[in-house]
Coordinates of C-alpha atoms and ligand atoms in Angstrom, one line a residue:
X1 CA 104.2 83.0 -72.3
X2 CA 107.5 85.3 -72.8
X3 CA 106.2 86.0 -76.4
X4 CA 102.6 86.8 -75.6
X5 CA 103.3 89.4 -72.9
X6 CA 105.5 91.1 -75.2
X7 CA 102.7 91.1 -77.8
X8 CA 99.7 92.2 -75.6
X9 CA 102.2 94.9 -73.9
X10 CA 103.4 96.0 -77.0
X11 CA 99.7 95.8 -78.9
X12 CA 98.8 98.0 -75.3
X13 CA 101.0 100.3 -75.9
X14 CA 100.2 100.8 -79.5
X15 CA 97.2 101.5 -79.0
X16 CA 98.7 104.2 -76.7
X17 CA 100.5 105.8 -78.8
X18 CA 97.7 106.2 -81.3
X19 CA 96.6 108.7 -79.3
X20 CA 99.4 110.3 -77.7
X21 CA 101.8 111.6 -80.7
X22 CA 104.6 112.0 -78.0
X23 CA 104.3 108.6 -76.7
X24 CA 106.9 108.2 -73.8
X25 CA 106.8 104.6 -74.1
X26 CA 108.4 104.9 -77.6
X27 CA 111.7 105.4 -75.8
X28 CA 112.0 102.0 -74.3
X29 CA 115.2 100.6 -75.8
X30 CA 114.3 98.1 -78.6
X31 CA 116.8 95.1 -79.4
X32 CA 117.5 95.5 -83.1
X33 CA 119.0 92.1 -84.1
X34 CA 120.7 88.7 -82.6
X35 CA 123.1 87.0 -84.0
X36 CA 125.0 83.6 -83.2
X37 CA 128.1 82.8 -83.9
X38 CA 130.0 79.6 -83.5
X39 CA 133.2 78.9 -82.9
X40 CA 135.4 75.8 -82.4
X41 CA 136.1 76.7 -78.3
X42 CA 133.1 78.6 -78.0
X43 CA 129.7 80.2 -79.4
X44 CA 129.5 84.4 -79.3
X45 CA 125.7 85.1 -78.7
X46 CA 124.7 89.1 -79.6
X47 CA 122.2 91.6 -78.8
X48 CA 121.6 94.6 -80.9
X49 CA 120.3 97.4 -78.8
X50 CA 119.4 100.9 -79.5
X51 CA 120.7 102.3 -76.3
X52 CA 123.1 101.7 -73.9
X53 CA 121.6 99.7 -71.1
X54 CA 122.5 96.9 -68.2
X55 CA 122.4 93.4 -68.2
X56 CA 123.3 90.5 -65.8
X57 CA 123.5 87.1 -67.8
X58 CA 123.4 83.7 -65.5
X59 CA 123.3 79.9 -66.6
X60 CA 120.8 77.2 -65.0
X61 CA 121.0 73.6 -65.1
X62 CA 118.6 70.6 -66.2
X63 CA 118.3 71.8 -69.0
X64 CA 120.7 73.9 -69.7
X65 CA 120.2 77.6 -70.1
X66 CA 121.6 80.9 -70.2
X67 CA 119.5 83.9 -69.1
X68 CA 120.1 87.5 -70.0
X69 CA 118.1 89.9 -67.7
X70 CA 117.9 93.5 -69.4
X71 CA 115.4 96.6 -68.0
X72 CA 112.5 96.4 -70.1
X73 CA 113.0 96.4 -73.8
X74 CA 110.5 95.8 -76.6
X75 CA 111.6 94.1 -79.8
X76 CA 112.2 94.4 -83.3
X77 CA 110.2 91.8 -85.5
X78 CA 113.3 91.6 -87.0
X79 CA 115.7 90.3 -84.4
X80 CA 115.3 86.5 -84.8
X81 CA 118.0 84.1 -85.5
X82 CA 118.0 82.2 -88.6
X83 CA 120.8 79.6 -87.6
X84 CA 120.8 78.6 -83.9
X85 CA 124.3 76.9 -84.4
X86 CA 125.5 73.9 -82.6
X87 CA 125.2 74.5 -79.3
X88 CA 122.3 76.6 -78.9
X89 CA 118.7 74.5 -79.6
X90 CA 116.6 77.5 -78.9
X91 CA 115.7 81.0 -77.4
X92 CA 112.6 83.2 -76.2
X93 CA 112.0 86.4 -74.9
X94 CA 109.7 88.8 -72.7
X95 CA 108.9 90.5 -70.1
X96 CA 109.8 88.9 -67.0
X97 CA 108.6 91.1 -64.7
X98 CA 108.1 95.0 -64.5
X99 CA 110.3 96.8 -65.4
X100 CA 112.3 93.6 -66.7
X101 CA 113.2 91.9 -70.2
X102 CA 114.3 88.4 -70.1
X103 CA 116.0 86.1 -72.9
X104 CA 116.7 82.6 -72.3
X105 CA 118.7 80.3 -74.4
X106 CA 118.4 76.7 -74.7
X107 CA 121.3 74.5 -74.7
X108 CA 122.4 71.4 -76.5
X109 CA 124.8 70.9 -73.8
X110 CA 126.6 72.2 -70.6
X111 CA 128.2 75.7 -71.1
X112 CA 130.0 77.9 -68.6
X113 CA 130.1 81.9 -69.4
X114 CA 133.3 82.2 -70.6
X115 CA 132.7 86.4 -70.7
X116 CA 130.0 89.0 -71.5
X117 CA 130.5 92.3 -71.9
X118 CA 128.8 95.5 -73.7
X119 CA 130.5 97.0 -76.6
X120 CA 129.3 101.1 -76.9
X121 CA 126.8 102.7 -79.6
X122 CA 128.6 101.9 -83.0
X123 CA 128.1 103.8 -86.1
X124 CA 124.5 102.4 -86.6
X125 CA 123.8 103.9 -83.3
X126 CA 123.5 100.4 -81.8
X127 CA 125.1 99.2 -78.4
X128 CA 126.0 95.4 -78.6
X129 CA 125.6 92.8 -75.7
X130 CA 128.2 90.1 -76.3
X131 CA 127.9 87.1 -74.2
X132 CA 130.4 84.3 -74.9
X133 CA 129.8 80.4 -74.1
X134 CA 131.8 77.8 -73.9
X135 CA 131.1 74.2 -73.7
X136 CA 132.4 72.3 -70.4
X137 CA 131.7 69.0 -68.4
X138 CA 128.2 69.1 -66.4
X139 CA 130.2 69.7 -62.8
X140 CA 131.7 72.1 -64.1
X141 CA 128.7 74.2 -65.4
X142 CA 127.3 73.1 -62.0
X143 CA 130.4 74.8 -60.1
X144 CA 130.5 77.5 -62.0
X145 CA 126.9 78.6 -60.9
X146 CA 127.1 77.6 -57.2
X147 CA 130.1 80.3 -57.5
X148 CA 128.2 82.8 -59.6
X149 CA 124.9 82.6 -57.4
X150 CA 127.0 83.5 -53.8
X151 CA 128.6 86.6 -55.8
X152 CA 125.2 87.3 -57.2
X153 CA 123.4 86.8 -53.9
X154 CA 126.4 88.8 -51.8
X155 CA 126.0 91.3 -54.7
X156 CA 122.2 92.3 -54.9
X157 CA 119.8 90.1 -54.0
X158 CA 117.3 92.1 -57.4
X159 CA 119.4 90.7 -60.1
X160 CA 120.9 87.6 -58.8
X161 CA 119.4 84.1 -60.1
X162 CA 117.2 82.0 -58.4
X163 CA 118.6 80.0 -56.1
X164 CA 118.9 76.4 -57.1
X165 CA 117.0 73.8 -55.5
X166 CA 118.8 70.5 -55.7
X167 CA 116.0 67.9 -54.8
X168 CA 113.1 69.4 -57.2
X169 CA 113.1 65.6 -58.9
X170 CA 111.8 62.7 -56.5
X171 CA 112.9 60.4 -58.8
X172 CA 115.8 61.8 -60.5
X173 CA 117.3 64.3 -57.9
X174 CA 120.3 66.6 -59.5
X175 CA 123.4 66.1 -57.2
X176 CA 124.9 69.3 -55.8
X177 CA 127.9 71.1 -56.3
X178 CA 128.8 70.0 -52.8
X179 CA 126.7 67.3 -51.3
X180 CA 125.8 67.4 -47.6
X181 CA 127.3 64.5 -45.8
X182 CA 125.3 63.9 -42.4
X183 CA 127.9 62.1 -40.1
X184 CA 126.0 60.8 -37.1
X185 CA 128.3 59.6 -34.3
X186 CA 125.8 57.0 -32.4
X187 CA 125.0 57.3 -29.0
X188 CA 125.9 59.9 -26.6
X189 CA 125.7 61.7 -22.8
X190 CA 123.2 59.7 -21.3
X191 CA 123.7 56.6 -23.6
X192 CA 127.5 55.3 -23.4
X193 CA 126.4 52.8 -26.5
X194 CA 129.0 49.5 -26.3
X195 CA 131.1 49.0 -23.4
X196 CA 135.0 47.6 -23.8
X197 CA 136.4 45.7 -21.2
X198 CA 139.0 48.3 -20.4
X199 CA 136.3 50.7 -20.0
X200 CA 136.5 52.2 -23.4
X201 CA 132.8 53.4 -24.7
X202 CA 131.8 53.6 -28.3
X203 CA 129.8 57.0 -27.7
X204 CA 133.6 58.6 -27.4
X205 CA 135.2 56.1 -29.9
X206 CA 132.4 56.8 -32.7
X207 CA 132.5 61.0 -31.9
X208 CA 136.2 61.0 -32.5
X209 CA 136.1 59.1 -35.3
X210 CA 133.2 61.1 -36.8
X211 CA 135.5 64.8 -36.9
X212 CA 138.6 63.3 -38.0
X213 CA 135.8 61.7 -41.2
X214 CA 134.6 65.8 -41.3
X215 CA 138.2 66.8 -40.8
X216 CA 139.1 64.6 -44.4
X217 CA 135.2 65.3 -46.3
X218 CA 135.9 68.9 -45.9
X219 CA 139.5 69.3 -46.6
X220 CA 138.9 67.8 -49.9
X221 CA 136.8 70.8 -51.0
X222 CA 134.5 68.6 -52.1
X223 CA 131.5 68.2 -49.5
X224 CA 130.1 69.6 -46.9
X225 CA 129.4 68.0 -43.7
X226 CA 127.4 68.2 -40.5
X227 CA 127.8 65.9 -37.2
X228 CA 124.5 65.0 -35.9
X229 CA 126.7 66.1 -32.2
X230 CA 129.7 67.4 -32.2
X231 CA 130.1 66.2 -28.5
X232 CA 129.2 63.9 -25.6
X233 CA 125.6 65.0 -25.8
X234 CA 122.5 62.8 -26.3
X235 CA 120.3 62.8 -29.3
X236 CA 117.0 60.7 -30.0
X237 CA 117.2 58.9 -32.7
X238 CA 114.4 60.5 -34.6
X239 CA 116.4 64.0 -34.2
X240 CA 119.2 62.1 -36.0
X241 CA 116.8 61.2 -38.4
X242 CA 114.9 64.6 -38.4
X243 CA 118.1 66.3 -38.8
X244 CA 119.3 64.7 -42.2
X245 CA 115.8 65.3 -43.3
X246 CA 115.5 69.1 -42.4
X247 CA 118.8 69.8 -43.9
X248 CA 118.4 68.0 -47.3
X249 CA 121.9 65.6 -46.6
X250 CA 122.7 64.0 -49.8
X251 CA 124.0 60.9 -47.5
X252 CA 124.2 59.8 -44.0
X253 CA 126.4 58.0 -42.2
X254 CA 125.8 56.9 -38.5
X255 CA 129.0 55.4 -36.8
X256 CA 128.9 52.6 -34.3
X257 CA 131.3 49.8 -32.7
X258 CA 129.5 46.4 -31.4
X259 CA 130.0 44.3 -28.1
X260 CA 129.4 41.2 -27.9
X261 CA 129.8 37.8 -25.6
X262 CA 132.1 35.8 -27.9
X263 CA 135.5 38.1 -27.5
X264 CA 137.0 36.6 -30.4
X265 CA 134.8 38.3 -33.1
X266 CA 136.3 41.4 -34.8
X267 CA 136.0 43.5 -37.6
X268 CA 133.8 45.6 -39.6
X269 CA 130.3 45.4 -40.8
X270 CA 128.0 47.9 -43.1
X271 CA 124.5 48.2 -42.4
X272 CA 121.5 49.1 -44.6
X273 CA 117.9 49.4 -44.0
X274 CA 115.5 46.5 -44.6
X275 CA 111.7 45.0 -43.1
X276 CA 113.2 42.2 -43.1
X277 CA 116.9 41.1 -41.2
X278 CA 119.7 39.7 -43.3
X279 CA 120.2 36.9 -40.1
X280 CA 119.3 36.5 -36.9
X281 CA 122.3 38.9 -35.5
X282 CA 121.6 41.9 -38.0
X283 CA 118.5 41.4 -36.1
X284 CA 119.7 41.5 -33.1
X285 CA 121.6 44.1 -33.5
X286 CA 119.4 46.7 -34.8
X287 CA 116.8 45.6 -31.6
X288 CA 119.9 47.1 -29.4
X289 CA 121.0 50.3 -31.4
X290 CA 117.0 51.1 -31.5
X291 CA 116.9 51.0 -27.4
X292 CA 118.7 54.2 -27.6
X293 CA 116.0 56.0 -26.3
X294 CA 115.0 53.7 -23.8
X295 CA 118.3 53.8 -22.7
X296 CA 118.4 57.8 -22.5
X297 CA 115.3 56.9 -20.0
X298 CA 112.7 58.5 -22.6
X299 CA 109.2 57.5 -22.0
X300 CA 107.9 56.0 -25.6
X301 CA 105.0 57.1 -26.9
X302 CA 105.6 55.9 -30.3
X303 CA 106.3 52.8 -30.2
X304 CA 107.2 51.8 -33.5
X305 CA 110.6 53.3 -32.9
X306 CA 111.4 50.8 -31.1
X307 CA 110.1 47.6 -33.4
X308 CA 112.7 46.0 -35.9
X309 CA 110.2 46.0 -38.0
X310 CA 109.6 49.1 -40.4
X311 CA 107.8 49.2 -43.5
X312 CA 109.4 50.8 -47.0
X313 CA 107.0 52.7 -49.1
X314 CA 107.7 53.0 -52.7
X315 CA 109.2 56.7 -51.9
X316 CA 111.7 54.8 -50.6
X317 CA 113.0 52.4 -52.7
X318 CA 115.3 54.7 -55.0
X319 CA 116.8 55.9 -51.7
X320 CA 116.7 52.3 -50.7
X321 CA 119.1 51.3 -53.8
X322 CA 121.2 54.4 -52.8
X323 CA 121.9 53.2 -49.5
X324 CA 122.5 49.7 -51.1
X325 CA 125.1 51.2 -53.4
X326 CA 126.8 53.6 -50.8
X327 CA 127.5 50.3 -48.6
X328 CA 128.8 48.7 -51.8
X329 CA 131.1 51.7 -52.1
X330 CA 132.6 51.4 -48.4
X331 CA 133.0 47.3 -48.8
X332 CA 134.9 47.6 -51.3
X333 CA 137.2 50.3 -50.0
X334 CA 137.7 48.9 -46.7
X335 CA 139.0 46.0 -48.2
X336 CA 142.5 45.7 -47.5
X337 CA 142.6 48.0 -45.2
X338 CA 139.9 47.6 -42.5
X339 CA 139.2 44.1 -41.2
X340 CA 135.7 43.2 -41.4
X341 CA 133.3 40.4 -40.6
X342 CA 133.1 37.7 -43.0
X343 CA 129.9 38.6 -43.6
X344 CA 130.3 42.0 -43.7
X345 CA 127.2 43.5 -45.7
X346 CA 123.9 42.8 -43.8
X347 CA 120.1 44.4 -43.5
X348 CA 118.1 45.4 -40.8
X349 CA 115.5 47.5 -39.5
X350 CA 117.4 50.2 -37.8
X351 CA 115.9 53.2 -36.8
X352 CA 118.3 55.7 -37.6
X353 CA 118.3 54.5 -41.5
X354 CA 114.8 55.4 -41.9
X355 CA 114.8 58.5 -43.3
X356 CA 112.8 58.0 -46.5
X357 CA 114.6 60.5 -48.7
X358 CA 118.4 60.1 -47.6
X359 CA 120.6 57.5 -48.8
X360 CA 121.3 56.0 -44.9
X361 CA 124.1 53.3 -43.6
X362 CA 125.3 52.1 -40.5
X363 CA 128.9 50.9 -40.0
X364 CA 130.0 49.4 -37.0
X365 CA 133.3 49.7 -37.0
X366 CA 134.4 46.7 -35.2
X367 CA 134.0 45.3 -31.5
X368 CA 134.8 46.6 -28.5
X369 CA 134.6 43.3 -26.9
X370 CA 137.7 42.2 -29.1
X371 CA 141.3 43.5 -27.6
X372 CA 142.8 43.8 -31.3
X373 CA 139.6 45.9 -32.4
X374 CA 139.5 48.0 -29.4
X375 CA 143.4 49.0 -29.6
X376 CA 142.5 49.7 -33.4
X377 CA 139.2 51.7 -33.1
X378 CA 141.4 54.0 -30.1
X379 CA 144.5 54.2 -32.7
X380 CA 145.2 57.7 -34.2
X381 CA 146.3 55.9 -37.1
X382 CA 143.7 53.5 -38.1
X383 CA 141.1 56.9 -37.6
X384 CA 142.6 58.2 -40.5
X385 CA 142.9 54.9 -42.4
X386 CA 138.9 54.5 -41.6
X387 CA 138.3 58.0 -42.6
X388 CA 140.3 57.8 -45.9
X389 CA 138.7 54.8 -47.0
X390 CA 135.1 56.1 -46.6
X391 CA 136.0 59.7 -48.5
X392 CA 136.7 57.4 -51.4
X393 CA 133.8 55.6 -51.2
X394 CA 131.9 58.8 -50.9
X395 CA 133.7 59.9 -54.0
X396 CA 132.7 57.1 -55.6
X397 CA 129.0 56.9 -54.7
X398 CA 129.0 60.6 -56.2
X399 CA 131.0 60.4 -59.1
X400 CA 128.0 57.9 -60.2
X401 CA 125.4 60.1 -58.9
X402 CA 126.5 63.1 -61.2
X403 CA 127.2 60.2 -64.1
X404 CA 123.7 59.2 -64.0
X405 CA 122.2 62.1 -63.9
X406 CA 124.0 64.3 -66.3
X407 CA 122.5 64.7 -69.5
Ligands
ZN501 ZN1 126.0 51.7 -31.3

């Protein structure tokens, strides 16, 4: 494509010139020569030009590529690299659009930019483009052009790269420079959620637990995060849903803590989404975080939002195994530190998991209903236990994201 418009432009122009001894287009700047050279920290790539012009160079992921974006240049027949090195596996060129020239480079593996710069007419009357790469680890290419596109973008909006579109693989989705965590504190306003004895709800112990998790996510510089609320406000929970969905979250969490007849019963239990319940309670359970709507008084129309049952298409079984691994993650970092049910990783058709393309768990963080649990879930302390235990279980779950699916 990049070699053919530079042919049938250049062949156009030709034929131009034929005609027109003082051809104007003859004074496009032509790129002489390219030349590789490889270093042991890092691989010089150059451009030979015959005037002194502007470039903006940028690197893209999956697969790995630099781009050098110059004003429109034609080409020497000449200018071809005979070695490509060891880190380069292959290049092309053209137009790119009017009035721009374009050169990508392929890449054996991920590079940052380590500089590029343009050194002035020499004595063979040619200006060189120097762009230096050197090889890094994958999250650190990635950083490197989350941070290059918001200079870019603040810069000019003409030259900066395109902006990079994290879920453009169903199956094998690139992870961000900063996943989106979607906190969802259940319940709310019109839906108090589980009531304690003392009069403690869950709707204010889940919310306050939810921003000290944001408070921890986004101190570590490592995620960003959104609160489906942020106060005592209802939601429905397809908005919750809808919500995770609309802003791409890489994971979502929805926070609640159980009641229940037998006061005895404490501790923790992490919930996936399944057609089928792991027990009767799991069951049970989801039945009564589902009523949240009816609860908010909203008239039903679609009543499969209230149903246990809900049906997994093959979309969303790689999110399914996600989920599965996520609440694999939080087990085994709450062990030790959070007391949880004996049986403490169970399935169930809850409502608010069912977003197809986010990795989804509930926790319920214990049970009102027990006095131990209660004081705990209300204690300052045991917040940030809770919220330090689920950070590294996020970690985790995204450290073998990016493993997987770096090259
Ligand atoms: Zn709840």
């Amino acid at each position: 494509m990049y070699v053919y418009l530079f042919f049938s432009r250049t062949l156009a122009l030709c034929l131009l010139c034929f005609f027109m001894p003082t051809c104007q287009a003859l004074a496009l700047p032509q790129i002489a020569g390219l030349r590789i050279g490889d270093y042991s920290t890092y691989t010089r790539f150059v451009l030979d030009v015959t005037e002194n012009i502007d470039f903006n160079v940028f690197t893209l992921p999956n697969p790995h590529r630099v781009v050098i974006d110059l004003p429109e240049v034609s080409w020497h027949s000449s200018a071809q690299i005979v070695s490509r090195g060891r880190r380069i596996s292959g290049y092309r060129f053209g137009l790119f659009d009017a009035g721009r020239s374009r050169v990508v480079i392929d890449l054996k593996s991920p590079i940052i930019i380590k500089k590029s710069f343009i050194i002035p007419r020499n004595k063979k009357n040619l200006t060189r483009i120097v762009v230096d790469i050197k090889p890094v680890p994958y999250r650190a290419m990635l950083m490197e052009i989350e941070k290059t596109r918001k200079k870019h973008t603040a810069k000019t909006a003409k030259t900066a790269p395109p902006k990079l579109s994290f879920k453009q693989n169903e199956k094998y989705p690139t992870v961000p420079v900063k996943p989106l965590v979607v906190i969802d504190p259940g319940h709310g306003g019109v839906d108090p959620g589980a009531l304690a004895i003392s009069g403690t709800l869950e709707k204010h112990i889940v919310l306050k637990q939810a921003q000290v998790l944001r408070q921890l996510l986004v101190s570590s510089g490592r995620y960003r995060v959104h609160l489906t609320r942020d106060r005592d406000i209802f939601l429905r929970l397809r908005q919750r849903v809808a919500i995770a969905q609309e802003m791409k979250a890489d994971l979502f969490l929805s926070l609640h803590a159980d009641s229940i007849k037998n006061r005895r019963i404490r501790g923790a239990s992490i919930y996936t989404l399944s057609e089928n319940a792991s027990d009767k309670e799991a069951r049970l359970l989801a039945e009564k975080e589902n009523k949240s709507d009816v609860i908010a008084g909203i008239d039903l129309n679609d009543k499969s939002e209230t149903v246990a049952r809900i049906l997994i298409d093959l979309r969303q079984r790689l999110t399914k195994n996600n989920s599965v691994r996520f609440a694999e993650r939080l087990v085994n970092e709450f062990k030790g530190k959070i007391p949880m049910l004996r049986k403490n990783r169970r399935y169930a058709g809850f409502v608010v998991l069912k977003a197809p393309d986010v990795p989804s768990v509930l926790v319920e963080m214990g049970y009102l209903s027990n006095r131990q649990d209660e004081r705990m879930l209300k204690n300052k302390k045991h917040r940030e236990v809770f919220a330090k235990s689920v950070v590294k279980a996020v970690d985790a779950y995204f450290t073998r994201m990016r493993r997987l699916h770096s090259p």
